[in-house]
Short mmCIF file of C-alpha atoms in Angstrom, two decimals:
data_model
loop_
_atom_site.label_atom_id
_atom_site.label_comp_id
_atom_site.label_asym_id
_atom_site.label_seq_id
_atom_site.Cartn_x
_atom_site.Cartn_y
_atom_site.Cartn_z
CA UNK H 259 113.45 80.99 85.91
CA UNK H 260 113.15 84.20 83.71
CA UNK H 261 109.97 86.21 83.73
CA UNK H 262 108.63 85.19 80.43
CA UNK H 263 108.83 81.48 81.58
CA UNK H 264 106.97 82.32 84.80
CA UNK H 265 104.42 84.28 82.62
CA UNK H 266 103.84 81.20 80.33
CA UNK H 267 103.63 79.06 83.53
CA UNK H 268 100.80 81.18 85.05
CA UNK H 269 98.80 81.26 81.69
CA UNK H 270 98.96 77.46 81.61
CA UNK H 271 98.03 77.29 85.24
CA UNK H 272 95.21 79.88 84.77
CA UNK H 273 93.84 77.69 81.98
CA UNK H 274 93.56 74.60 84.21
CA UNK H 275 97.08 72.92 83.65
CA UNK H 276 97.46 71.23 87.05
CA UNK H 277 101.07 70.41 86.26
CA UNK H 278 101.75 74.13 85.55
CA UNK H 279 100.19 74.83 88.90
CA UNK H 280 102.06 72.57 90.56
CA UNK H 281 105.10 73.75 89.12
CA UNK H 282 104.34 77.50 89.96
CA UNK H 283 103.47 76.14 93.67
CA UNK H 284 106.87 74.59 93.96
CA UNK H 285 108.49 77.56 92.51
CA UNK H 286 106.60 80.02 94.75
CA UNK H 287 107.22 77.91 98.11
CA UNK H 288 111.11 77.53 97.25
CA UNK H 289 111.42 81.38 96.66
CA UNK H 290 108.88 82.39 99.53
CA UNK H 291 106.89 84.09 97.05
CA UNK H 292 103.81 84.67 99.27
CA UNK H 293 102.19 86.82 96.61
CA UNK H 294 102.12 84.04 93.95
CA UNK H 295 100.98 81.52 96.61
CA UNK H 296 97.89 83.88 97.37
CA UNK H 297 97.06 84.46 94.03
CA UNK H 298 96.93 80.62 93.38
CA UNK H 299 95.09 80.06 96.67
CA UNK H 300 92.66 82.89 95.81
CA UNK H 301 92.02 80.71 92.65
CA UNK H 302 91.00 77.86 94.58
CA UNK H 303 94.09 75.61 94.62
CA UNK H 304 94.20 73.96 97.98
CA UNK H 305 97.78 72.98 97.48
CA UNK H 306 98.87 76.79 97.26
CA UNK H 307 96.92 77.30 100.44
CA UNK H 308 98.67 74.57 102.33
CA UNK H 309 102.06 75.92 101.07
CA UNK H 310 101.03 79.28 101.89
CA UNK H 311 99.96 78.33 105.48
CA UNK H 312 103.36 76.37 105.64
CA UNK H 313 105.22 79.31 104.76
CA UNK H 314 103.44 81.79 106.81
CA UNK H 315 103.95 79.45 109.79
CA UNK H 316 107.66 79.31 109.25
CA UNK H 317 107.73 83.01 108.90
CA UNK H 318 105.60 83.50 111.98
CA UNK H 319 103.57 85.73 109.63
CA UNK H 320 100.65 86.11 111.91
CA UNK H 321 98.62 88.64 109.90
CA UNK H 322 98.81 86.10 106.83
CA UNK H 323 97.61 83.38 109.16
CA UNK H 324 94.76 85.67 110.75
CA UNK H 325 93.70 86.42 107.10
CA UNK H 326 93.49 82.73 106.19
CA UNK H 327 91.69 81.92 109.32
CA UNK H 328 89.30 84.84 109.14
CA UNK H 329 88.54 83.27 105.66
CA UNK H 330 87.66 80.03 107.19
CA UNK H 331 90.60 78.05 106.81
CA UNK H 332 90.82 75.86 109.92
CA UNK H 333 94.44 74.77 109.29
CA UNK H 334 95.49 78.32 109.55
CA UNK H 335 93.46 78.87 112.65
CA UNK H 336 95.15 75.90 113.99
CA UNK H 337 98.68 76.92 113.16
CA UNK H 338 97.79 80.49 114.67
CA UNK H 339 96.86 78.92 117.87
CA UNK H 340 99.75 76.96 118.02
CA UNK H 341 102.14 79.88 117.33
CA UNK H 342 100.28 82.32 119.82
CA UNK H 343 100.16 79.28 122.63
CA UNK H 344 104.11 79.24 122.68
#
């Protein structure tokens, strides 16, 4: 997807278009785009948060999991504990 298309998709998602948000999340997860997932997660999108945790876990990104856990995300805290217990 080219940048102008991403911009339109972001604008739609920011206006509350759930389909656009879902598409952005899917694209970001496929590309490993943690910045996009963080942005959507910060906006309150639980699916983006779940995908961010999944990607951080796959990449062994302890800093990201710690950041999410410190913000109160129990799933991130659980993943962090699992990764550090290995």
